[in-house]
């Protein structure tokens, strides 16, 4: 198996107007496990708009979980179990706690969501806190399937965060890898790519997004396609439909 992926983030027009920083963060890479099997890892985090350091919290989440995933794969061949993943999330919470204490703030000031995707030749694994989502393209039918859906709070504009007390509301999903393409994204494009009534992924969005990666000769990060994706996410056409920060990671296996 070989991987080709593109990833990008773009600041929302509402943040540009208010002079606030990008609140989304991402980390994605391909890493071999101890037996040499190639894993694709994507981590997307969205800092809470109501949190003064939400963007920093998102960055800490992505950096911490990325480091831990790389270290784990260097020593293991099997997918991490739920207890291991929960331990990683606890370490991310600890780093946020430390950052908060340093600034005389609270962890809630660093509130951020989590979408973590790990894919081996056999397994698809998602650890998910809050909104954003993961979708996958089935190998046989080519249909796009929502593997882990957004989770909102009591009201449509609310969700859950990795910093929630007494602990985060984490959802784990494990699937056999019967898929050929994967996407993870923050809630900035959620309403555009998942039908609110049916909860299904929009093939009219994801199929054209995956097509250039299917034909790409690059291995790993296709830098040209990542630049094009950045331009698309920052385009006036998209900003007319959503004013939030936007992050999208899309990968295909060959």
CSV table of C-alpha atoms in Angstrom, one decimal:
chain,number,residue,atom,x,y,z
A,1,UNK,CA,0.0,0.0,0.0
A,2,UNK,CA,1.1,3.5,-0.8
A,3,UNK,CA,-0.4,6.7,0.4
A,4,UNK,CA,-1.0,10.1,-1.3
A,5,UNK,CA,-2.6,12.9,0.6
A,6,UNK,CA,-3.3,16.7,0.7
A,7,UNK,CA,-4.1,18.8,3.7
A,8,UNK,CA,-4.9,22.5,4.3
A,9,UNK,CA,-6.3,25.0,6.7
A,10,UNK,CA,-7.7,28.4,6.0
A,11,UNK,CA,-8.8,31.2,8.4
A,12,UNK,CA,-12.5,32.1,8.3
A,13,UNK,CA,-13.7,35.4,7.2
A,14,UNK,CA,-15.3,36.1,10.6
A,15,UNK,CA,-11.9,35.7,12.2
A,16,UNK,CA,-10.3,38.0,9.6
A,17,UNK,CA,-13.0,40.7,10.4
A,18,UNK,CA,-12.4,40.3,14.2
A,19,UNK,CA,-8.6,40.2,13.9
A,20,UNK,CA,-8.4,36.8,15.6
A,21,UNK,CA,-6.0,34.0,14.7
A,22,UNK,CA,-6.7,30.7,12.9
A,23,UNK,CA,-8.3,28.4,15.5
A,24,UNK,CA,-7.9,25.2,13.6
A,25,UNK,CA,-4.8,22.9,13.6
A,26,UNK,CA,-3.9,19.7,11.9
A,27,UNK,CA,-1.1,17.1,11.8
A,28,UNK,CA,-0.9,14.3,9.2
A,29,UNK,CA,1.8,11.9,8.1
A,30,UNK,CA,2.5,8.4,6.9
A,31,UNK,CA,4.5,6.2,9.3
A,32,UNK,CA,5.5,2.5,9.1
A,33,UNK,CA,4.8,0.3,12.1
A,34,UNK,CA,7.4,-2.0,13.6
A,35,UNK,CA,6.5,-4.6,10.9
A,36,UNK,CA,6.9,-2.1,8.0
A,37,UNK,CA,3.2,-1.6,7.3
A,38,UNK,CA,2.4,2.0,6.3
A,39,UNK,CA,-0.1,3.8,8.4
A,40,UNK,CA,-1.8,7.1,7.5
A,41,UNK,CA,-2.4,9.4,10.5
A,42,UNK,CA,-4.5,12.6,10.5
A,43,UNK,CA,-5.3,14.7,13.5
A,44,UNK,CA,-7.6,17.7,13.2
A,45,UNK,CA,-8.5,20.0,16.0
A,46,UNK,CA,-10.7,23.1,16.2
A,47,UNK,CA,-10.2,25.6,19.0
A,48,UNK,CA,-13.4,26.8,20.6
A,49,UNK,CA,-14.5,30.3,19.4
A,50,UNK,CA,-15.3,31.2,23.0
A,51,UNK,CA,-11.9,30.1,24.3
A,52,UNK,CA,-9.2,32.9,24.3
A,53,UNK,CA,-6.4,30.4,23.6
A,54,UNK,CA,-8.5,27.8,21.6
A,55,UNK,CA,-6.0,27.9,18.7
A,56,UNK,CA,-3.1,27.1,21.0
A,57,UNK,CA,-5.1,24.3,22.5
A,58,UNK,CA,-5.8,22.9,19.1
A,59,UNK,CA,-2.1,23.0,18.3
A,60,UNK,CA,-1.2,21.3,21.5
A,61,UNK,CA,-3.7,18.5,20.8
A,62,UNK,CA,-2.3,17.9,17.3
A,63,UNK,CA,1.3,18.1,18.3
A,64,UNK,CA,0.9,15.8,21.4
A,65,UNK,CA,-1.2,13.1,19.6
A,66,UNK,CA,1.1,13.2,16.6
A,67,UNK,CA,4.2,12.5,18.7
A,68,UNK,CA,2.5,9.7,20.6
A,69,UNK,CA,1.2,8.0,17.5
A,70,UNK,CA,4.6,8.1,15.8
A,71,UNK,CA,6.2,6.6,18.9
A,72,UNK,CA,3.6,3.9,19.2
A,73,UNK,CA,3.9,2.8,15.6
A,74,UNK,CA,7.7,2.5,16.0
A,75,UNK,CA,7.2,-0.2,18.6
A,76,UNK,CA,3.9,-1.9,17.6
A,77,UNK,CA,2.2,-3.6,14.7
A,78,UNK,CA,-1.4,-3.7,16.0
A,79,UNK,CA,-3.7,-0.7,16.3
A,80,UNK,CA,-3.7,1.0,19.7
A,81,UNK,CA,-6.6,-0.1,21.9
A,82,UNK,CA,-9.1,2.3,23.5
A,83,UNK,CA,-7.1,2.5,26.8
A,84,UNK,CA,-4.0,3.5,24.9
A,85,UNK,CA,-5.8,6.2,23.0
A,86,UNK,CA,-7.5,7.4,26.2
A,87,UNK,CA,-4.0,7.7,27.7
A,88,UNK,CA,-2.8,9.8,24.8
A,89,UNK,CA,-5.8,12.1,25.2
A,90,UNK,CA,-5.0,12.4,28.9
A,91,UNK,CA,-1.5,13.4,28.0
A,92,UNK,CA,-2.8,16.1,25.7
A,93,UNK,CA,-5.0,17.4,28.5
A,94,UNK,CA,-2.0,17.4,30.9
A,95,UNK,CA,-0.1,19.6,28.4
A,96,UNK,CA,-3.0,22.0,28.1
A,97,UNK,CA,-3.2,22.1,31.9
A,98,UNK,CA,0.5,23.0,32.1
A,99,UNK,CA,0.1,25.7,29.5
A,100,UNK,CA,-2.9,27.1,31.3
A,101,UNK,CA,-1.1,27.3,34.7
A,102,UNK,CA,1.9,29.0,33.0
A,103,UNK,CA,-0.5,31.8,31.9
A,104,UNK,CA,-2.6,31.9,35.0
A,105,UNK,CA,-5.6,30.6,32.9
A,106,UNK,CA,-7.9,27.6,33.0
A,107,UNK,CA,-7.9,24.6,30.7
A,108,UNK,CA,-11.3,25.8,29.3
A,109,UNK,CA,-9.4,28.8,27.9
A,110,UNK,CA,-7.7,26.2,25.6
A,111,UNK,CA,-10.8,24.3,24.7
A,112,UNK,CA,-10.5,22.3,21.4
A,113,UNK,CA,-12.2,19.4,19.6
A,114,UNK,CA,-10.4,16.3,18.3
A,115,UNK,CA,-10.7,14.2,15.2
A,116,UNK,CA,-8.0,11.6,15.0
A,117,UNK,CA,-7.8,9.1,12.1
A,118,UNK,CA,-5.3,6.2,12.0
A,119,UNK,CA,-5.5,3.8,9.0
A,120,UNK,CA,-3.4,0.6,8.3
A,121,UNK,CA,-3.9,-1.8,5.5
A,122,UNK,CA,-6.3,-3.7,7.7
A,123,UNK,CA,-7.9,-1.2,10.1
A,124,UNK,CA,-9.6,2.2,10.3
A,125,UNK,CA,-9.5,3.8,13.7
A,126,UNK,CA,-11.1,7.1,14.8
A,127,UNK,CA,-10.9,8.8,18.1
A,128,UNK,CA,-13.4,11.7,18.1
A,129,UNK,CA,-14.3,14.5,20.6
A,130,UNK,CA,-16.9,17.0,19.5
A,131,UNK,CA,-17.7,18.2,15.9
A,132,UNK,CA,-15.9,17.7,12.7
A,133,UNK,CA,-16.1,14.3,11.0
A,134,UNK,CA,-14.3,11.4,9.1
A,135,UNK,CA,-15.7,10.1,5.8
A,136,UNK,CA,-14.4,7.1,3.8
A,137,UNK,CA,-14.8,5.9,0.2
A,138,UNK,CA,-15.8,2.3,-0.1
A,139,UNK,CA,-13.5,0.2,-2.4
A,140,UNK,CA,-16.3,-1.7,-4.2
A,141,UNK,CA,-19.0,0.8,-4.6
A,142,UNK,CA,-17.1,4.1,-4.6
A,143,UNK,CA,-19.7,5.5,-2.2
A,144,UNK,CA,-18.6,7.9,0.5
A,145,UNK,CA,-19.6,6.8,4.0
A,146,UNK,CA,-19.5,8.8,7.3
A,147,UNK,CA,-17.3,6.8,9.6
A,148,UNK,CA,-17.5,9.2,12.6
A,149,UNK,CA,-20.2,11.9,12.6
A,150,UNK,CA,-20.2,15.3,14.2
A,151,UNK,CA,-21.5,15.5,17.8
A,152,UNK,CA,-23.2,18.6,19.0
A,153,UNK,CA,-24.4,19.7,22.4
A,154,UNK,CA,-27.9,20.6,23.4
A,155,UNK,CA,-27.9,23.5,21.0
A,156,UNK,CA,-26.8,23.5,17.3
A,157,UNK,CA,-23.9,25.9,17.9
A,158,UNK,CA,-22.4,23.9,20.8
A,159,UNK,CA,-20.2,20.8,21.0
A,160,UNK,CA,-17.8,19.0,23.3
A,161,UNK,CA,-14.1,19.6,23.9
A,162,UNK,CA,-11.1,17.6,25.0
A,163,UNK,CA,-10.8,19.9,28.0
A,164,UNK,CA,-14.3,19.2,29.3
A,165,UNK,CA,-14.6,18.3,33.0
A,166,UNK,CA,-14.5,15.8,34.5
A,167,UNK,CA,-13.3,14.2,31.3
A,168,UNK,CA,-13.9,14.4,27.5
A,169,UNK,CA,-16.7,12.6,25.8
A,170,UNK,CA,-14.6,10.4,23.5
A,171,UNK,CA,-16.0,8.2,20.8
A,172,UNK,CA,-13.9,5.4,19.3
A,173,UNK,CA,-14.7,3.8,15.9
A,174,UNK,CA,-13.0,0.7,14.5
A,175,UNK,CA,-13.7,-0.6,11.0
A,176,UNK,CA,-12.2,-3.2,8.7
A,177,UNK,CA,-10.3,-1.3,6.0
A,178,UNK,CA,-12.6,-1.8,3.0
A,179,UNK,CA,-11.9,1.8,1.8
A,180,UNK,CA,-9.7,3.5,-0.7
A,181,UNK,CA,-10.0,7.1,0.3
A,182,UNK,CA,-10.4,9.0,3.6
A,183,UNK,CA,-11.2,12.6,4.7
A,184,UNK,CA,-11.0,14.3,8.1
A,185,UNK,CA,-12.2,17.8,8.6
A,186,UNK,CA,-13.2,20.5,11.1
A,187,UNK,CA,-16.7,21.9,11.5
A,188,UNK,CA,-16.0,24.9,9.2
A,189,UNK,CA,-17.1,22.8,6.2
A,190,UNK,CA,-19.4,20.4,8.0
A,191,UNK,CA,-22.6,21.9,6.8
A,192,UNK,CA,-21.4,21.9,3.2
A,193,UNK,CA,-20.3,18.3,3.0
A,194,UNK,CA,-22.7,16.4,5.2
A,195,UNK,CA,-26.4,16.5,4.5
A,196,UNK,CA,-28.1,17.8,7.6
A,197,UNK,CA,-31.3,15.7,7.0
A,198,UNK,CA,-29.8,12.3,6.1
A,199,UNK,CA,-26.4,12.6,7.8
A,200,UNK,CA,-24.8,11.3,4.6
A,201,UNK,CA,-21.5,12.5,3.0
A,202,UNK,CA,-21.9,14.6,-0.1
A,203,UNK,CA,-20.3,12.7,-3.1
A,204,UNK,CA,-20.5,15.9,-5.2
A,205,UNK,CA,-17.9,17.4,-2.8
A,206,UNK,CA,-15.6,14.4,-2.0
A,207,UNK,CA,-15.4,12.6,-5.3
A,208,UNK,CA,-13.8,15.6,-7.2
A,209,UNK,CA,-11.6,16.3,-4.2
A,210,UNK,CA,-10.2,12.7,-4.3
A,211,UNK,CA,-9.8,12.5,-8.1
A,212,UNK,CA,-6.5,14.4,-8.4
A,213,UNK,CA,-5.0,12.3,-5.6
A,214,UNK,CA,-6.1,9.1,-7.3
A,215,UNK,CA,-4.1,10.2,-10.4
A,216,UNK,CA,-1.2,11.8,-8.6
A,217,UNK,CA,2.2,10.2,-8.9
A,218,UNK,CA,3.3,11.6,-5.5
A,219,UNK,CA,3.9,9.5,-2.5
A,220,UNK,CA,3.0,11.0,0.9
A,221,UNK,CA,2.1,14.7,0.9
A,222,UNK,CA,1.4,16.0,-2.6
A,223,UNK,CA,2.6,19.6,-2.0
A,224,UNK,CA,1.1,21.0,-5.2
A,225,UNK,CA,-2.4,19.6,-4.3
A,226,UNK,CA,-2.1,20.8,-0.8
A,227,UNK,CA,-1.4,24.3,-2.1
A,228,UNK,CA,-4.4,24.1,-4.4
A,229,UNK,CA,-6.5,22.9,-1.5
A,230,UNK,CA,-5.4,25.8,0.6
A,231,UNK,CA,-6.5,28.2,-2.2
A,232,UNK,CA,-9.8,26.5,-2.4
A,233,UNK,CA,-10.5,26.7,1.3
A,234,UNK,CA,-9.6,30.4,1.3
A,235,UNK,CA,-11.6,31.2,-1.8
A,236,UNK,CA,-14.3,33.8,-1.9
A,237,UNK,CA,-16.7,31.2,-3.3
A,238,UNK,CA,-16.3,29.1,-0.2
A,239,UNK,CA,-16.2,32.0,2.2
A,240,UNK,CA,-19.6,33.1,0.9
A,241,UNK,CA,-21.0,29.8,2.3
A,242,UNK,CA,-19.1,29.6,5.6
A,243,UNK,CA,-17.3,32.2,7.6
A,244,UNK,CA,-15.6,29.8,10.0
A,245,UNK,CA,-12.0,28.4,9.9
A,246,UNK,CA,-11.8,25.4,7.6
A,247,UNK,CA,-9.5,22.4,7.7
A,248,UNK,CA,-9.5,19.4,5.4
A,249,UNK,CA,-7.3,16.4,5.1
A,250,UNK,CA,-7.9,13.9,2.3
A,251,UNK,CA,-5.9,10.8,1.5
A,252,UNK,CA,-6.1,7.9,-1.0
A,253,UNK,CA,-4.4,4.5,-0.7
A,254,UNK,CA,-3.0,2.8,-3.8
